[in-house]
Tab-separated table of C-alpha atoms (C1' of nucleotides) in Angstrom:
chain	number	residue	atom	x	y	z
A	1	UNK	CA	-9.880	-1.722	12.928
A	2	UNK	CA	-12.353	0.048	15.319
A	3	UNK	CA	-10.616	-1.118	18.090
A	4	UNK	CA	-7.479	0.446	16.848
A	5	UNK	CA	-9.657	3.886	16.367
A	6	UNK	CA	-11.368	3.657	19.910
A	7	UNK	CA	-7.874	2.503	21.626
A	8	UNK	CA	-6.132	5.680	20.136
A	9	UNK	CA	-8.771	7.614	21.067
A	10	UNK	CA	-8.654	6.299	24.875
A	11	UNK	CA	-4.462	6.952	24.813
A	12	UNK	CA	-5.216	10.591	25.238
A	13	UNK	CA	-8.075	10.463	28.284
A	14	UNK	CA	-10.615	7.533	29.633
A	15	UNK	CA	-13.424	8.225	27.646
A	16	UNK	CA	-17.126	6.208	27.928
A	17	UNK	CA	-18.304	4.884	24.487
A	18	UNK	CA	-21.349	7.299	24.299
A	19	UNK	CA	-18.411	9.827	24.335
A	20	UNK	CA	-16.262	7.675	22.461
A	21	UNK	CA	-19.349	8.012	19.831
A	22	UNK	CA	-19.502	11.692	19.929
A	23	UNK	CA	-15.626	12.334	19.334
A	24	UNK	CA	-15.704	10.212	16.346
A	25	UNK	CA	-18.464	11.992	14.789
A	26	UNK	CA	-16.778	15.168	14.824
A	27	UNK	CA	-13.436	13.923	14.428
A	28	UNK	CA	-12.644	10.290	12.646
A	29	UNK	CA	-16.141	9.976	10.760
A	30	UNK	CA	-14.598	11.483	7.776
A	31	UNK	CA	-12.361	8.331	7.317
A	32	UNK	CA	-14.121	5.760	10.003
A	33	UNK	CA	-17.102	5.773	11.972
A	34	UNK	CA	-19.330	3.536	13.980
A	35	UNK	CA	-22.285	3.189	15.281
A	36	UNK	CA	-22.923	2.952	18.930
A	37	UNK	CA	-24.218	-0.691	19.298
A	38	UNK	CA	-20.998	-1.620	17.807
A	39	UNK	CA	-18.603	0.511	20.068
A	40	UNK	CA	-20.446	-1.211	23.093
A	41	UNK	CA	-19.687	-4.433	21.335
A	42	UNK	CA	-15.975	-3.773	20.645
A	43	UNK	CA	-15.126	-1.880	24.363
A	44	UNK	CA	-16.806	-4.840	26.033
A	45	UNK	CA	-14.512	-7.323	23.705
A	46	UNK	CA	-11.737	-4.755	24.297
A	47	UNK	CA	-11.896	-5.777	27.774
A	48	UNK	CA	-12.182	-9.204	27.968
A	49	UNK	CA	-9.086	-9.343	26.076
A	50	UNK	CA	-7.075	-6.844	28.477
A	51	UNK	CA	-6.587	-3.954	26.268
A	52	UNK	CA	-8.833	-1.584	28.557
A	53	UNK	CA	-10.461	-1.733	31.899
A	54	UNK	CA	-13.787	-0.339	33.032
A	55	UNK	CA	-15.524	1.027	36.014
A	56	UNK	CA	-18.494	2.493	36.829
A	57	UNK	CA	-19.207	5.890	37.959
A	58	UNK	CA	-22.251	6.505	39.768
A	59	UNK	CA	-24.562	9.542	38.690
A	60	UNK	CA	-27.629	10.488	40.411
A	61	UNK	CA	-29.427	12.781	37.841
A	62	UNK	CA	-28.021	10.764	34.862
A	63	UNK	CA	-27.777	7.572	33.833
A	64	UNK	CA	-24.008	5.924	35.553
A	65	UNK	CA	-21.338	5.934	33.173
A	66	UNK	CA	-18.860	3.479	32.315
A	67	UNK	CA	-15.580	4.698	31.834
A	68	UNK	CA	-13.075	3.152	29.827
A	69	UNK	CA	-9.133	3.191	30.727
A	70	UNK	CA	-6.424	1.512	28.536
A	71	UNK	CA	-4.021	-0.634	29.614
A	72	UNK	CA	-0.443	-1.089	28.899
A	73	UNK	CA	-1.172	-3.931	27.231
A	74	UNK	CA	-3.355	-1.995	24.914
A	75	UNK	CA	-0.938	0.597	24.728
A	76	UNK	CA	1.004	-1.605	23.342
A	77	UNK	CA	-1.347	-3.001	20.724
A	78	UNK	CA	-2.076	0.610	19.714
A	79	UNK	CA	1.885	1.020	18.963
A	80	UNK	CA	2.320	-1.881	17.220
A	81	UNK	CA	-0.568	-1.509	15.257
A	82	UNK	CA	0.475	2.360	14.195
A	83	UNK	CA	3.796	1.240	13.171
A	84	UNK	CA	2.812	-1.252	10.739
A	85	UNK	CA	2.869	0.238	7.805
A	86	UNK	CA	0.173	-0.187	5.392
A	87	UNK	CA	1.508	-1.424	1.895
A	88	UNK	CA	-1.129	-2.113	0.071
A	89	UNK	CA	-3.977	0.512	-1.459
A	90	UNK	CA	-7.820	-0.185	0.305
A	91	UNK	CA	-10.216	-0.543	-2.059
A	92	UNK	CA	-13.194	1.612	-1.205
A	93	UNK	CA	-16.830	1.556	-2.066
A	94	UNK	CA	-19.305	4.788	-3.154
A	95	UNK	CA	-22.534	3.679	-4.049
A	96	UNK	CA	-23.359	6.960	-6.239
A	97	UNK	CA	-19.790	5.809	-8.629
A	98	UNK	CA	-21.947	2.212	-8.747
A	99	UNK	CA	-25.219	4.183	-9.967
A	100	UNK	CA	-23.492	6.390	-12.239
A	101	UNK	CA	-21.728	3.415	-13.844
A	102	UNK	CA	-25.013	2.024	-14.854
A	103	UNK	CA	-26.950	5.267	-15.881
A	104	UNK	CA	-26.922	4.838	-19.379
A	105	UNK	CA	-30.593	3.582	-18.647
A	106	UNK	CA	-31.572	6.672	-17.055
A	107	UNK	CA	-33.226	9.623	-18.711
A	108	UNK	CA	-30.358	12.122	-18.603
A	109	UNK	CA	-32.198	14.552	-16.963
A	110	UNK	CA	-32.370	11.606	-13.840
A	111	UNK	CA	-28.615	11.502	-14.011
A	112	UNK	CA	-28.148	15.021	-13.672
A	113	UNK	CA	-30.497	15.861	-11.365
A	114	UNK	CA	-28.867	13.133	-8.984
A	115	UNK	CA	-25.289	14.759	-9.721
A	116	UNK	CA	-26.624	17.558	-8.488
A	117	UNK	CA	-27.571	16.707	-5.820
A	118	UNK	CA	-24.299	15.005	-4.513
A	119	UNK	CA	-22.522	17.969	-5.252
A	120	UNK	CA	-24.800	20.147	-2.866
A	121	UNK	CA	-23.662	17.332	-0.372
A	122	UNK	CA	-20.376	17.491	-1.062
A	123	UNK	CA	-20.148	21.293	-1.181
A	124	UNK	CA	-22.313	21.501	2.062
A	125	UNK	CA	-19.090	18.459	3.370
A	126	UNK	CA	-16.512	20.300	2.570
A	127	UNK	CA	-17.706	23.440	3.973
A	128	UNK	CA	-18.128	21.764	7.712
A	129	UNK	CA	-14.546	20.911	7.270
A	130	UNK	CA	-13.053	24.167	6.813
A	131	UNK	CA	-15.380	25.598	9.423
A	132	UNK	CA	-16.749	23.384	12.520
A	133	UNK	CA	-14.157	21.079	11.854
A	134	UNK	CA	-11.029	23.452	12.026
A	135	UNK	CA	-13.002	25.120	14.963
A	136	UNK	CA	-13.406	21.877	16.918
A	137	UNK	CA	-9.675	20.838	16.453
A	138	UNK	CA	-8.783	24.305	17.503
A	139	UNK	CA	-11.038	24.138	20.963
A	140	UNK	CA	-9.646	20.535	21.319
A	141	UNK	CA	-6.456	22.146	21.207
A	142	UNK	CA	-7.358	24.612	23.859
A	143	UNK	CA	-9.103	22.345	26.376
A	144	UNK	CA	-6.284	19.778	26.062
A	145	UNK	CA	-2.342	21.533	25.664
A	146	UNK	CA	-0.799	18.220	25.647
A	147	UNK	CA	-2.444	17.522	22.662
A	148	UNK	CA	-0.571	20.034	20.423
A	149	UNK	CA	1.574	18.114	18.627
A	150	UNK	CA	-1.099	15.627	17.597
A	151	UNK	CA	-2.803	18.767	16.321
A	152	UNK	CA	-0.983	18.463	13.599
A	153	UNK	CA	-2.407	15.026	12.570
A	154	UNK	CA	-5.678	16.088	13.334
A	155	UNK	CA	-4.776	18.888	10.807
A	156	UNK	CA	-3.611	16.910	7.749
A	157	UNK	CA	-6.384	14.450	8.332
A	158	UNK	CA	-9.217	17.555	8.303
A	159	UNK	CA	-7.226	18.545	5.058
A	160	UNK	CA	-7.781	15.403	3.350
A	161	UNK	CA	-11.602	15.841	3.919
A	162	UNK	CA	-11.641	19.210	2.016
A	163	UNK	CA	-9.346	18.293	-0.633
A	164	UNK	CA	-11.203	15.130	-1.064
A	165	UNK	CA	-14.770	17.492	-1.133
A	166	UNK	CA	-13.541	19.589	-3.495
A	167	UNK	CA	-12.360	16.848	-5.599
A	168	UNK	CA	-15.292	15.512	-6.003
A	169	UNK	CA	-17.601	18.566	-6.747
A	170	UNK	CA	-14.953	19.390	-9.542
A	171	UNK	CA	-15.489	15.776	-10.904
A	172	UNK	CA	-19.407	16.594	-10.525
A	173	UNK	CA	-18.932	19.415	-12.247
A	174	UNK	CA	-17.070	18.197	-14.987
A	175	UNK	CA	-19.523	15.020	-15.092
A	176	UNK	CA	-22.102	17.228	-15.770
A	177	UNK	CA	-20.594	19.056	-18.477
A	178	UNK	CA	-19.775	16.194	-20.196
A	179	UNK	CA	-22.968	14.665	-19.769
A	180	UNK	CA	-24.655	18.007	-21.425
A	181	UNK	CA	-22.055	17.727	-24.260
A	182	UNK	CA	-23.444	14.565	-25.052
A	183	UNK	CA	-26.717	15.407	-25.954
B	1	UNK	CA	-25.285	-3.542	-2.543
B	2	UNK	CA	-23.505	-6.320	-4.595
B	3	UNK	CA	-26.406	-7.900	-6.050
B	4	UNK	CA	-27.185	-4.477	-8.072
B	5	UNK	CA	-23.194	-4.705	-9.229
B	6	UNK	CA	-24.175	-8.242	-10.163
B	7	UNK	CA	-27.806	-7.081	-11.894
B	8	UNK	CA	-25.753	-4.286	-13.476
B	9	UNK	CA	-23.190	-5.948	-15.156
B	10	UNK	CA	-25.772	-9.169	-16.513
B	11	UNK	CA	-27.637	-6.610	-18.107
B	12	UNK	CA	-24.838	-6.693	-20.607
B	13	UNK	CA	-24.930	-9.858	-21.486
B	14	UNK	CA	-24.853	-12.999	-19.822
B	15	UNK	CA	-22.146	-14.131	-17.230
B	16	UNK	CA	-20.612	-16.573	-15.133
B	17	UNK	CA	-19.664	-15.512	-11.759
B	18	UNK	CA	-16.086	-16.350	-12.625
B	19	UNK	CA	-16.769	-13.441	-15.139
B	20	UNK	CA	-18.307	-11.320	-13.143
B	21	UNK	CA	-15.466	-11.530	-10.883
B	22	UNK	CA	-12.923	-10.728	-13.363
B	23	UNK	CA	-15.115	-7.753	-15.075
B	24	UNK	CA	-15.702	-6.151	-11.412
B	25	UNK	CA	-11.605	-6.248	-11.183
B	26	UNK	CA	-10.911	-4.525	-14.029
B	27	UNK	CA	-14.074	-1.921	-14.285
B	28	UNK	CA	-16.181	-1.293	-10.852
B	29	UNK	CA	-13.028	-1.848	-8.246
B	30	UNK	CA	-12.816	1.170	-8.327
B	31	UNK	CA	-15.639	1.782	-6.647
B	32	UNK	CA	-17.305	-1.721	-5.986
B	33	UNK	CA	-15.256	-4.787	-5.351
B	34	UNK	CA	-16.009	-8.356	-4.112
B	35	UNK	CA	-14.367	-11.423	-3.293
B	36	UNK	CA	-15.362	-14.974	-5.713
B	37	UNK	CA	-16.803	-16.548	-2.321
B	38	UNK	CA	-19.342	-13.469	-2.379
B	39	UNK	CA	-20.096	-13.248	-5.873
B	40	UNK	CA	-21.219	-17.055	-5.668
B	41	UNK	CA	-23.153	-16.917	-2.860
B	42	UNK	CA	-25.424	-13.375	-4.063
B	43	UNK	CA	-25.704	-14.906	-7.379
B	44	UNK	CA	-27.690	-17.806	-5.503
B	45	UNK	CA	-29.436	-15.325	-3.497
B	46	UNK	CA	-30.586	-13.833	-6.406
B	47	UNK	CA	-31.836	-16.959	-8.411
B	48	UNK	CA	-33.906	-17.581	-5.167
B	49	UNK	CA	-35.381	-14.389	-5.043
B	50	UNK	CA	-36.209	-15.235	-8.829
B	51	UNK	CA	-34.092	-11.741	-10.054
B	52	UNK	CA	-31.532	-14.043	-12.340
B	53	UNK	CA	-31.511	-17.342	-13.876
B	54	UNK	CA	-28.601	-19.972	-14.473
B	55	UNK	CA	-27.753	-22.939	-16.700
B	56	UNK	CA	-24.748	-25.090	-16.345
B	57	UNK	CA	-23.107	-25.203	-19.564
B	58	UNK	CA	-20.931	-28.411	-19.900
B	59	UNK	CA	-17.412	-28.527	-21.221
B	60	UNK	CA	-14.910	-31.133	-22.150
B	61	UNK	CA	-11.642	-29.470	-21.456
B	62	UNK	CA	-12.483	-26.963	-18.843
B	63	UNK	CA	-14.899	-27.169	-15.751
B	64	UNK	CA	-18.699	-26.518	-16.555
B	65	UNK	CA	-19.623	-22.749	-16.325
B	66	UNK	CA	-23.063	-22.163	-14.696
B	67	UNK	CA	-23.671	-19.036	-16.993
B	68	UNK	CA	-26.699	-16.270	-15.439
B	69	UNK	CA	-29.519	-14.428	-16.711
B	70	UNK	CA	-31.625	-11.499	-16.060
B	71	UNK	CA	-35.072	-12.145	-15.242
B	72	UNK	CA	-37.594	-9.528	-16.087
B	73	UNK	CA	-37.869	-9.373	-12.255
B	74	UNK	CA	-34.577	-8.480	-12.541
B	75	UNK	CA	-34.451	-5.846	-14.929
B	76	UNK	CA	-37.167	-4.647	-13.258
B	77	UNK	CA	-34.941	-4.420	-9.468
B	78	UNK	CA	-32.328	-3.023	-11.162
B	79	UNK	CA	-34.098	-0.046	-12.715
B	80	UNK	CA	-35.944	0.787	-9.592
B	81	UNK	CA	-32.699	0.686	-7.807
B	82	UNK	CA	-31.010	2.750	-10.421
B	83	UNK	CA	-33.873	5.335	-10.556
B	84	UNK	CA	-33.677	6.113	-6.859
B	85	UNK	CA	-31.358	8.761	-5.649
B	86	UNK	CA	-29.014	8.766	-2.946
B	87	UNK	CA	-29.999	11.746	-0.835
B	88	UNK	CA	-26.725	11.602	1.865
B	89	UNK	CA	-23.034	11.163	2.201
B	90	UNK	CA	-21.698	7.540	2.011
B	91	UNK	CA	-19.690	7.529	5.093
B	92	UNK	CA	-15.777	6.135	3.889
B	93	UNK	CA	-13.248	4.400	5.279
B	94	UNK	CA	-9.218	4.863	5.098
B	95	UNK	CA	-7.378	2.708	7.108
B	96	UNK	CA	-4.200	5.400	6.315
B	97	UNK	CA	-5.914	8.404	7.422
B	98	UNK	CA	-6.725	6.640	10.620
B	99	UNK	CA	-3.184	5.779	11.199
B	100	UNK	CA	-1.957	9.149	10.596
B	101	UNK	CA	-4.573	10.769	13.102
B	102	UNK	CA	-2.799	8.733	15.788
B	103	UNK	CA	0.423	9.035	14.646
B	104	UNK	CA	2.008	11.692	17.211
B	105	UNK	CA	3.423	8.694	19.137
B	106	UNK	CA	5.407	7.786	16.261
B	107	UNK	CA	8.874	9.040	15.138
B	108	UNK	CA	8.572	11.424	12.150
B	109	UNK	CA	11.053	9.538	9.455
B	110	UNK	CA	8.445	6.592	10.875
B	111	UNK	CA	5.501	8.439	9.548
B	112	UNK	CA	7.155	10.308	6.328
B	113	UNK	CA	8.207	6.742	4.994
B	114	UNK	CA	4.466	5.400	5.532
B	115	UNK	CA	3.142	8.499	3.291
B	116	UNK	CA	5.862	8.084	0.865
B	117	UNK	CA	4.821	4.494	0.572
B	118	UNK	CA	1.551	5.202	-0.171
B	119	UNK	CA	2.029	8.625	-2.278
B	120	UNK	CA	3.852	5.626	-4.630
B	121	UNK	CA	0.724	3.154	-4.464
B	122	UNK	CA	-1.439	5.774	-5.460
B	123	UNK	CA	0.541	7.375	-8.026
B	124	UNK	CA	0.679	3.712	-9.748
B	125	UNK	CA	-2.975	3.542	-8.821
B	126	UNK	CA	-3.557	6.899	-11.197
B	127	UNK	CA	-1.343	5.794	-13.566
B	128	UNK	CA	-3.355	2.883	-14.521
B	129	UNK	CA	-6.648	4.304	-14.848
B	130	UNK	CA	-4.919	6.679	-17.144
B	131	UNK	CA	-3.340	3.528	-19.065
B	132	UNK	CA	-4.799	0.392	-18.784
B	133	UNK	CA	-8.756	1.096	-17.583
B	134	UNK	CA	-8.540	3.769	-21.212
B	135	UNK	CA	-7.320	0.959	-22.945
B	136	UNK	CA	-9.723	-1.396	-21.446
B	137	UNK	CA	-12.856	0.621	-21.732
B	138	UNK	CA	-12.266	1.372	-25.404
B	139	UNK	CA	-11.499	-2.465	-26.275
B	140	UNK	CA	-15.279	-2.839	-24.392
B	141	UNK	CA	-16.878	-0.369	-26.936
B	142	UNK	CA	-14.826	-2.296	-29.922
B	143	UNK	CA	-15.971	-5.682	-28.703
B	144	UNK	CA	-19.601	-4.476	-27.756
B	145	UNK	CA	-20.480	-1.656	-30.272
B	146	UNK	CA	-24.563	-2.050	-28.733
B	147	UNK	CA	-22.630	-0.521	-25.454
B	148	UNK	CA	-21.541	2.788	-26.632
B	149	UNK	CA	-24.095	5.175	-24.502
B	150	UNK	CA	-22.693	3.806	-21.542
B	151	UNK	CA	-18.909	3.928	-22.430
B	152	UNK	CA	-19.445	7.426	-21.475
B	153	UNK	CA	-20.645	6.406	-18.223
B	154	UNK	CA	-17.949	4.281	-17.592
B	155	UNK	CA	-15.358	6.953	-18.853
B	156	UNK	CA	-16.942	9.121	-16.218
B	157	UNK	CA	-16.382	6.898	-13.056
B	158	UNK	CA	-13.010	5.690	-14.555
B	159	UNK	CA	-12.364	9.865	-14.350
B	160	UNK	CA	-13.295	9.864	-11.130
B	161	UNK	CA	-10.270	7.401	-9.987
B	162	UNK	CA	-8.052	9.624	-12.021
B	163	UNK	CA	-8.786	12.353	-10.007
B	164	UNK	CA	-9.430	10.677	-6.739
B	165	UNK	CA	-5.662	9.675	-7.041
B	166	UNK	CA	-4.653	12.745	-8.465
B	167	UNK	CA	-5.947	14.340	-5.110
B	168	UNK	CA	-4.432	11.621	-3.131
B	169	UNK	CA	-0.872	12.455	-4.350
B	170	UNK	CA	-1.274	15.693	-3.683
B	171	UNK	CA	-2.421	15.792	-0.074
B	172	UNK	CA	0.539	13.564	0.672
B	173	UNK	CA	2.750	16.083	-1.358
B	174	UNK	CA	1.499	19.032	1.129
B	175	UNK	CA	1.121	16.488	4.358
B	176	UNK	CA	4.867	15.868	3.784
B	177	UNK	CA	5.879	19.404	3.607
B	178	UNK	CA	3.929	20.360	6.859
B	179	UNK	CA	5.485	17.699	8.506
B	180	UNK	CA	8.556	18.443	7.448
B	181	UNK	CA	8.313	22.140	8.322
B	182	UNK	CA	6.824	21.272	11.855
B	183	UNK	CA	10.636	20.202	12.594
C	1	DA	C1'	8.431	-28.623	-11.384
C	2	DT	C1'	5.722	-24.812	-10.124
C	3	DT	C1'	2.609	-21.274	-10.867
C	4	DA	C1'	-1.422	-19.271	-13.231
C	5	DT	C1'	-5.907	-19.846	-15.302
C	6	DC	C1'	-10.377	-21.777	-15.497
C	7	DA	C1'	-14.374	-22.802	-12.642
C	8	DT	C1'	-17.150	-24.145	-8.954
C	9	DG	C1'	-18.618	-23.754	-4.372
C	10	DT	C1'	-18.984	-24.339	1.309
C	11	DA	C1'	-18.143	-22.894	6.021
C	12	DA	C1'	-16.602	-20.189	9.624
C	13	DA	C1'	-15.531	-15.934	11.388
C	14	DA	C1'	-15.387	-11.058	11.514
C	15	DG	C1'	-17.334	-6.663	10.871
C	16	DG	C1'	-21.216	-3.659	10.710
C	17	DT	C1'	-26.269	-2.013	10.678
C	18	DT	C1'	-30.892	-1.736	12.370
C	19	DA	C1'	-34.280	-2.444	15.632
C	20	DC	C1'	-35.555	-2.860	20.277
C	21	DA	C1'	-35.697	-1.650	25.267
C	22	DT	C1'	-35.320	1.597	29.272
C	23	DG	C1'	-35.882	6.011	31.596
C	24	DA	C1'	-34.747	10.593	33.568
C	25	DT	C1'	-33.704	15.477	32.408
C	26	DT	C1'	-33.442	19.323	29.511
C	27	DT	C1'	-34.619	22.251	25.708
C	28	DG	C1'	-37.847	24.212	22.310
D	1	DC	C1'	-46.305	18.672	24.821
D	2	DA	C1'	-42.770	16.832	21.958
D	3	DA	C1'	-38.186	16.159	20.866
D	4	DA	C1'	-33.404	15.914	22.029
D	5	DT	C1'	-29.716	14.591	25.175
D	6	DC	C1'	-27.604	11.513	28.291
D	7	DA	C1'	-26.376	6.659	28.865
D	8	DT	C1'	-26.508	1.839	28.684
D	9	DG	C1'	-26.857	-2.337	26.255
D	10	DT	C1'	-28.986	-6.837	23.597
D	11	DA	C1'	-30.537	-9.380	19.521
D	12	DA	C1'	-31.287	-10.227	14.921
D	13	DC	C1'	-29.757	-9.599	10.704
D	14	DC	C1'	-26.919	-8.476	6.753
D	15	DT	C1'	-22.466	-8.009	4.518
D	16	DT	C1'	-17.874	-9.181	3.797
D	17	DT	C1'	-13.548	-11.684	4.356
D	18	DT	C1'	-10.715	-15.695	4.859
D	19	DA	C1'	-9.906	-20.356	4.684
D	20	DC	C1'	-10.843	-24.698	2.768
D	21	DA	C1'	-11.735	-28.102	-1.047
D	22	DT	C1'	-11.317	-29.923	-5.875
D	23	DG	C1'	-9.040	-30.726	-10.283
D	24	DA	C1'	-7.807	-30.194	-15.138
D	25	DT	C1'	-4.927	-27.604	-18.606
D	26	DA	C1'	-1.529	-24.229	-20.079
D	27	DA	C1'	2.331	-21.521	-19.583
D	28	DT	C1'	7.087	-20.427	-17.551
DNA sequence: ATTATCATGTAAAAGGTTACATGATTTG
DNA sequence: CAAATCATGTAACCTTTTACATGATAAT
């Protein structure tokens, strides 16, 4: 699915992966990410199979850069892809949920202080969101014009990230509770 | 991350990994899910690294079950991962919020009938963690009394579902109106 | 008759993380 | 003087999925 992510990414300018890397992190991360080594790896198999092309630009007080254009046949790809619909639900992973299931072997006071720490996370998540994030969609917006009516998706997607913060700092909280009513 | 699932659930009681398969479906899915293929192959990971033991047990009607056990080694794994907090954000994945970040180059109706698809999934998907994972969690505690402290554990994460798809709905709800209103 | 359940696994491929390697410029 | 930023990538490893293989019994 990355390639799906970097392809719609490259529909709305050529982009290098170091910057491909950067826009994710402020913009996708919250429902897919990537590290680096593997954007190299999936531009460079991007290419080979047609769906972008490359060239180098020269720099002489930076390292070149290798910019990434799609093609039409990756245009195409990208379309197809986005109007599949997905039918089925994903089943996703949290590795605190997995802990939490097995705490009954923890002291409590382990279990709690570990909740409590998530929810500083979460709080600290969901704050970025309805700050930096709504700021960086907004400058986006600015810089780019064309771009406004995929604002809009770039809205409801920052919107799920809050909602789904808040959720689960209300579930900490009410973990906690009942965790302290069970004494 | 698996092998703790694995180490988790065998400090119940011994299992098969047909077992484990089938308890994972119905109790960590939520959160944790793997394929048989996978189970298999970390249970024999695990027996090498000396954390579990197996015996085959023969039957006459049915195949042989190879039925695991906790080694003290084991135990010992599990609570070290267990006592060890997770001090940052598990980075998620949503193939559906990816999709709808790109989907300005669809048609609307295109994109309202993906959400209502999925506003039904996860409506079902709340549904029966209000239903069936009650139901099953309580027949747990009747059929393993010695498990009671961490029913509440398990009622906890099972909440946590609730509410994720709770949220879910509801973000779909609002996405549907702002799309709707963006005529 | 076909599908589901019980029960085991192997093998290949895909997806993803971590570590390594390089090297100049800029910021603190 | 150290750390961060810019910019590329390779290699090894780990995790996960999908496909294949077997075969009996029970239910629809």
């Amino acid at each position: 699915m990355l390639k799906f992510a970097l392809l719609g990414l490259l529909h709305y300018r050529p982009l290098t992966g170091y910057e491909l890397k950067q826009i994710m992190d402020e913009s996708t991360s919250n429902f897919w990410h990537a590290e680096l080594s593997q954007i190299y790896a999936t531009l460079k198999r991007l290419e080979q199979d047609g769906a972008v092309e490359s060239h180098v630009e020269p720099q002489t007080d930076r390292p070149d850069r290798r910019v990434y254009n799609m093609t039409s046949a990756g245009q195409a790809a990208l379309d197809g892809w986005l109007s599949t619909p997905v039918t089925k639900l994903q089943p996703g992973k949290d590795l605190v949920l997995l802990k939490l299931f097995f705490s009954a072997a923890l002291s409590k006071e382990a279990v709690l202080a570990q909740l409590r720490l998530q929810r500083d996370l979460h709080r600290m998540q969901g704050d970025r969101y309805r700050e930096h994030t709504t700021a960086y969609i907004q400058a986006m917006l600015d810089e780019y014009p064309h771009l406004t009516a995929d604002g809009v998706y770039w809205e409801q997607t920052r919107r799920f990230g809050e909602m789904y913060e808040d959720m689960y700092v209300g579930w900490i909280d009410q973990a906690i509770q009942a965790l302290e009513g069970a004494s």
